[in-house]
mmCIF file of C-alpha atoms and ligand atoms in Angstrom:
data_model
loop_
_atom_site.group_PDB
_atom_site.id
_atom_site.type_symbol
_atom_site.label_atom_id
_atom_site.label_comp_id
_atom_site.label_asym_id
_atom_site.label_seq_id
_atom_site.Cartn_x
_atom_site.Cartn_y
_atom_site.Cartn_z
ATOM 1 C CA MET A 828 32.444 -28.285 -1.383
ATOM 2 C CA SER A 829 34.901 -27.083 -3.939
ATOM 3 C CA THR A 830 32.652 -27.864 -6.896
ATOM 4 C CA HIS A 831 29.959 -25.683 -5.351
ATOM 5 C CA ASN A 832 32.320 -22.798 -4.644
ATOM 6 C CA SER A 833 33.616 -22.808 -8.159
ATOM 7 C CA ARG A 834 30.224 -21.935 -9.477
ATOM 8 C CA HIS A 835 30.049 -18.873 -7.425
ATOM 9 C CA PRO A 836 31.949 -16.332 -9.789
ATOM 10 C CA PHE A 837 29.416 -17.109 -12.552
ATOM 11 C CA ARG A 838 26.479 -16.769 -10.279
ATOM 12 C CA PHE A 839 27.738 -13.436 -9.114
ATOM 13 C CA ALA A 840 28.305 -12.191 -12.646
ATOM 14 C CA LEU A 841 24.823 -13.188 -13.478
ATOM 15 C CA LEU A 842 23.450 -11.483 -10.377
ATOM 16 C CA ALA A 843 25.422 -8.323 -11.003
ATOM 17 C CA LEU A 844 24.020 -8.170 -14.635
ATOM 18 C CA LEU A 845 20.447 -8.641 -13.317
ATOM 19 C CA VAL A 846 20.976 -5.939 -10.701
ATOM 20 C CA ALA A 847 22.534 -3.413 -13.225
ATOM 21 C CA GLY A 848 19.498 -4.320 -15.640
ATOM 22 C CA TRP A 849 17.041 -3.462 -12.892
ATOM 23 C CA ALA A 850 18.914 -0.308 -11.735
ATOM 24 C CA SER A 851 18.816 1.112 -15.192
ATOM 25 C CA THR A 852 15.051 0.666 -15.652
ATOM 26 C CA SER A 853 13.860 1.616 -12.147
ATOM 27 C CA PRO A 854 13.627 5.050 -10.576
ATOM 28 C CA PRO A 855 16.077 5.564 -7.807
ATOM 29 C CA SER A 856 13.524 6.118 -4.885
ATOM 30 C CA ARG A 857 10.566 4.211 -3.865
ATOM 31 C CA ALA A 858 8.406 6.296 -6.209
ATOM 32 C CA GLY A 859 5.645 4.057 -7.727
ATOM 33 C CA ASP A 860 3.740 3.987 -10.964
ATOM 34 C CA ALA A 861 0.441 5.781 -10.339
ATOM 35 C CA ASP A 862 -1.201 4.300 -13.592
ATOM 36 C CA ALA A 863 -0.305 0.810 -12.387
ATOM 37 C CA GLY A 864 -1.432 1.737 -8.899
ATOM 38 C CA LYS A 865 -4.830 2.635 -10.318
ATOM 39 C CA ASP A 866 -5.290 -1.047 -11.322
ATOM 40 C CA VAL A 867 -4.106 -2.216 -7.960
ATOM 41 C CA PHE A 868 -6.806 0.076 -6.470
ATOM 42 C CA LYS A 869 -9.536 -1.319 -8.528
ATOM 43 C CA SER A 870 -8.779 -4.994 -7.757
ATOM 44 C CA GLU A 871 -7.782 -4.669 -4.072
ATOM 45 C CA CYS A 872 -9.682 -1.511 -2.568
ATOM 46 C CA ALA A 873 -12.582 -0.398 -4.923
ATOM 47 C CA GLU A 874 -14.994 -2.927 -3.485
ATOM 48 C CA CYS A 875 -15.024 -0.907 -0.241
ATOM 49 C CA HIS A 876 -13.638 2.440 -1.152
ATOM 50 C CA ALA A 877 -14.533 5.201 -3.605
ATOM 51 C CA VAL A 878 -11.953 7.856 -4.674
ATOM 52 C CA LYS A 879 -14.693 10.588 -5.271
ATOM 53 C CA GLU A 880 -14.891 13.251 -2.592
ATOM 54 C CA GLY A 881 -17.697 12.708 0.008
ATOM 55 C CA ARG A 882 -18.612 9.155 -1.578
ATOM 56 C CA ASN A 883 -18.425 6.620 1.288
ATOM 57 C CA LYS A 884 -19.067 2.975 0.604
ATOM 58 C CA LYS A 885 -18.237 0.188 3.158
ATOM 59 C CA GLY A 886 -15.106 2.274 3.935
ATOM 60 C CA PRO A 887 -14.668 6.097 3.807
ATOM 61 C CA SER A 888 -13.824 7.988 0.560
ATOM 62 C CA LEU A 889 -10.162 8.012 -0.045
ATOM 63 C CA PHE A 890 -10.206 11.334 -1.698
ATOM 64 C CA GLY A 891 -7.240 13.449 -0.432
ATOM 65 C CA ILE A 892 -6.166 10.395 1.780
ATOM 66 C CA VAL A 893 -2.412 11.193 1.570
ATOM 67 C CA GLY A 894 -1.884 13.881 4.203
ATOM 68 C CA ARG A 895 -5.223 13.344 5.914
ATOM 69 C CA LYS A 896 -5.655 12.789 9.543
ATOM 70 C CA ALA A 897 -6.856 9.183 10.223
ATOM 71 C CA GLY A 898 -10.665 8.996 11.095
ATOM 72 C CA SER A 899 -11.384 12.347 9.848
ATOM 73 C CA VAL A 900 -14.154 12.007 7.306
ATOM 74 C CA ALA A 901 -17.008 13.800 9.049
ATOM 75 C CA ASP A 902 -20.092 11.841 7.870
ATOM 76 C CA TYR A 903 -18.413 8.306 8.062
ATOM 77 C CA ASP A 904 -18.974 5.970 11.098
ATOM 78 C CA TYR A 905 -15.478 4.851 11.978
ATOM 79 C CA SER A 906 -14.620 2.178 14.410
ATOM 80 C CA ASP A 907 -13.260 3.531 17.841
ATOM 81 C CA ALA A 908 -9.874 1.860 17.011
ATOM 82 C CA LEU A 909 -9.449 3.863 13.912
ATOM 83 C CA LYS A 910 -11.080 7.115 15.278
ATOM 84 C CA HIS A 911 -8.666 7.087 18.249
ATOM 85 C CA SER A 912 -5.485 6.116 16.249
ATOM 86 C CA PRO A 913 -2.899 8.875 16.368
ATOM 87 C CA TRP A 914 -1.977 8.629 12.714
ATOM 88 C CA THR A 915 -1.776 10.912 9.821
ATOM 89 C CA TRP A 916 -1.830 9.194 6.504
ATOM 90 C CA THR A 917 1.649 9.932 5.189
ATOM 91 C CA ALA A 918 2.936 7.638 2.348
ATOM 92 C CA GLU A 919 4.982 5.995 5.005
ATOM 93 C CA GLN A 920 2.101 5.304 7.372
ATOM 94 C CA LEU A 921 0.057 3.958 4.522
ATOM 95 C CA HIS A 922 2.771 1.632 3.626
ATOM 96 C CA THR A 923 2.900 0.192 7.227
ATOM 97 C CA TYR A 924 -0.838 -0.040 7.401
ATOM 98 C CA LEU A 925 -1.565 -1.597 4.132
ATOM 99 C CA SER A 926 1.358 -4.105 4.067
ATOM 100 C CA GLN A 927 -0.196 -6.117 6.837
ATOM 101 C CA PRO A 928 -3.654 -7.328 7.889
ATOM 102 C CA ALA A 929 -5.592 -4.302 8.916
ATOM 103 C CA LYS A 930 -6.650 -5.876 12.132
ATOM 104 C CA LYS A 931 -2.993 -6.354 13.136
ATOM 105 C CA ALA A 932 -1.991 -2.745 12.150
ATOM 106 C CA ASN A 933 -5.069 -1.405 13.987
ATOM 107 C CA PRO A 934 -6.766 -3.908 16.380
ATOM 108 C CA GLY A 935 -10.406 -3.462 16.680
ATOM 109 C CA THR A 936 -10.733 -1.915 13.229
ATOM 110 C CA LYS A 937 -13.656 -2.768 10.917
ATOM 111 C CA MET A 938 -11.529 -2.786 7.745
ATOM 112 C CA LYS A 939 -11.485 -6.481 6.702
ATOM 113 C CA TYR A 940 -8.280 -6.477 4.605
ATOM 114 C CA ASP A 941 -5.342 -8.949 4.647
ATOM 115 C CA GLY A 942 -2.625 -6.734 3.492
ATOM 116 C CA LEU A 943 -0.726 -6.319 0.198
ATOM 117 C CA ASP A 944 2.489 -8.182 0.339
ATOM 118 C CA ASN A 945 3.700 -7.289 -3.206
ATOM 119 C CA ALA A 946 6.071 -4.334 -2.532
ATOM 120 C CA LYS A 947 5.851 -2.930 -6.018
ATOM 121 C CA ASP A 948 2.127 -3.089 -6.086
ATOM 122 C CA LEU A 949 2.070 -1.368 -2.810
ATOM 123 C CA ASP A 950 4.342 1.536 -3.859
ATOM 124 C CA ASP A 951 2.387 1.965 -7.106
ATOM 125 C CA LEU A 952 -0.965 2.067 -5.146
ATOM 126 C CA ILE A 953 0.369 4.622 -2.764
ATOM 127 C CA SER A 954 1.676 6.697 -5.688
ATOM 128 C CA TYR A 955 -2.007 6.496 -7.148
ATOM 129 C CA LEU A 956 -3.589 7.484 -3.789
ATOM 130 C CA ASP A 957 -1.185 10.547 -3.723
ATOM 131 C CA THR A 958 -2.880 11.797 -6.984
ATOM 132 C CA LEU A 959 -6.348 11.891 -5.316
ATOM 133 C CA HIS A 960 -6.561 15.580 -4.756
HETATM 134 C C1 LIG B 1086 -13.667 -5.248 2.634
HETATM 135 C C2 LIG B 1086 -13.662 -3.745 2.547
HETATM 136 C C3 LIG B 1086 -12.354 -3.077 2.554
HETATM 137 C C4 LIG B 1086 -11.321 -3.287 1.641
HETATM 138 C C5 LIG B 1086 -11.095 -4.382 0.592
HETATM 139 C C6 LIG B 1086 -10.321 -2.284 1.951
HETATM 140 N N1 LIG B 1086 -10.838 -1.432 2.878
HETATM 141 FE FE1 LIG B 1086 -9.910 0.303 3.688
HETATM 142 N N2 LIG B 1086 -11.396 0.560 5.042
HETATM 143 C C7 LIG B 1086 -12.509 -0.286 5.034
HETATM 144 C C8 LIG B 1086 -13.333 0.106 6.273
HETATM 145 C C9 LIG B 1086 -14.635 -0.564 6.646
HETATM 146 C C10 LIG B 1086 -12.604 1.166 6.855
HETATM 147 C C11 LIG B 1086 -13.075 1.983 8.225
HETATM 148 C C12 LIG B 1086 -12.178 1.259 9.255
HETATM 149 C C13 LIG B 1086 -12.515 1.523 10.627
HETATM 150 O O1 LIG B 1086 -13.323 2.514 10.929
HETATM 151 O O2 LIG B 1086 -11.968 0.921 11.593
HETATM 152 C C14 LIG B 1086 -11.381 1.484 6.098
HETATM 153 C C15 LIG B 1086 -10.306 2.383 6.223
HETATM 154 C C16 LIG B 1086 -9.406 2.687 5.474
HETATM 155 C C17 LIG B 1086 -8.418 3.729 5.709
HETATM 156 C C18 LIG B 1086 -8.462 4.821 6.758
HETATM 157 C C19 LIG B 1086 -9.251 5.897 6.291
HETATM 158 C C20 LIG B 1086 -9.356 7.211 7.144
HETATM 159 O O3 LIG B 1086 -10.241 8.065 6.821
HETATM 160 O O4 LIG B 1086 -8.647 7.299 8.137
HETATM 161 C C21 LIG B 1086 -7.469 3.785 4.617
HETATM 162 C C22 LIG B 1086 -6.353 4.581 4.430
HETATM 163 C C23 LIG B 1086 -7.964 2.577 3.844
HETATM 164 N N3 LIG B 1086 -9.012 2.020 4.392
HETATM 165 C C24 LIG B 1086 -7.236 2.242 2.631
HETATM 166 C C25 LIG B 1086 -7.491 1.103 1.935
HETATM 167 C C26 LIG B 1086 -6.887 0.670 0.716
HETATM 168 C C27 LIG B 1086 -5.758 1.429 0.011
HETATM 169 C C28 LIG B 1086 -7.294 -0.445 0.367
HETATM 170 C C29 LIG B 1086 -6.832 -1.505 -0.809
HETATM 171 C C30 LIG B 1086 -5.503 -1.728 -0.597
HETATM 172 C C31 LIG B 1086 -8.356 -0.879 1.303
HETATM 173 N N4 LIG B 1086 -8.612 0.084 2.156
HETATM 174 C C32 LIG B 1086 -9.231 -1.999 1.271
HETATM 175 C C33 LIG B 1086 -12.881 -1.343 4.217
HETATM 176 C C34 LIG B 1086 -11.974 -1.925 3.266
#
């Protein structure tokens, strides 16, 4: 017990150093890196989504997605689940939606996606989506 405790001050100092180093290189808010987010998009989303306006693939175009009302691309055939969802795609709503399996966030959806559990990738991705205007 006492040998274990005696190691704490050192561990704490190490942790404090790590946190200080992290804090000095990271922006204060949750703002992500849009360039890195573009790569996340390519590997996670591009199979089913285009970012070009009016270009639907398996999923609807994500042009202008941030701020858009859910289910609102006129020529895309949404599931009833998404069409009738009350959401507007704010950064916060996208965060909730994409951090878990789509079928859990929106039961009945036809988006087959298991969710992105890497928090940094998700922030980067949402920053990238926010550039699509
Ligand atoms: C396997 C194909 C697939 C993948 C991978 C995929 N999606 Fe989708 N996505 C869809 C489909 C299909 C829909 C339409 C869902 C519906 O109508 O229920 C959709 C819908 C959406 C919507 C709602 C759009 C709207 O107009 O309301 C968003 C936002 C979205 N996807 C974002 C993403 C992002 C970001 C990724 C990558 C992290 C991703 N999706 C990965 C197929 C996919």
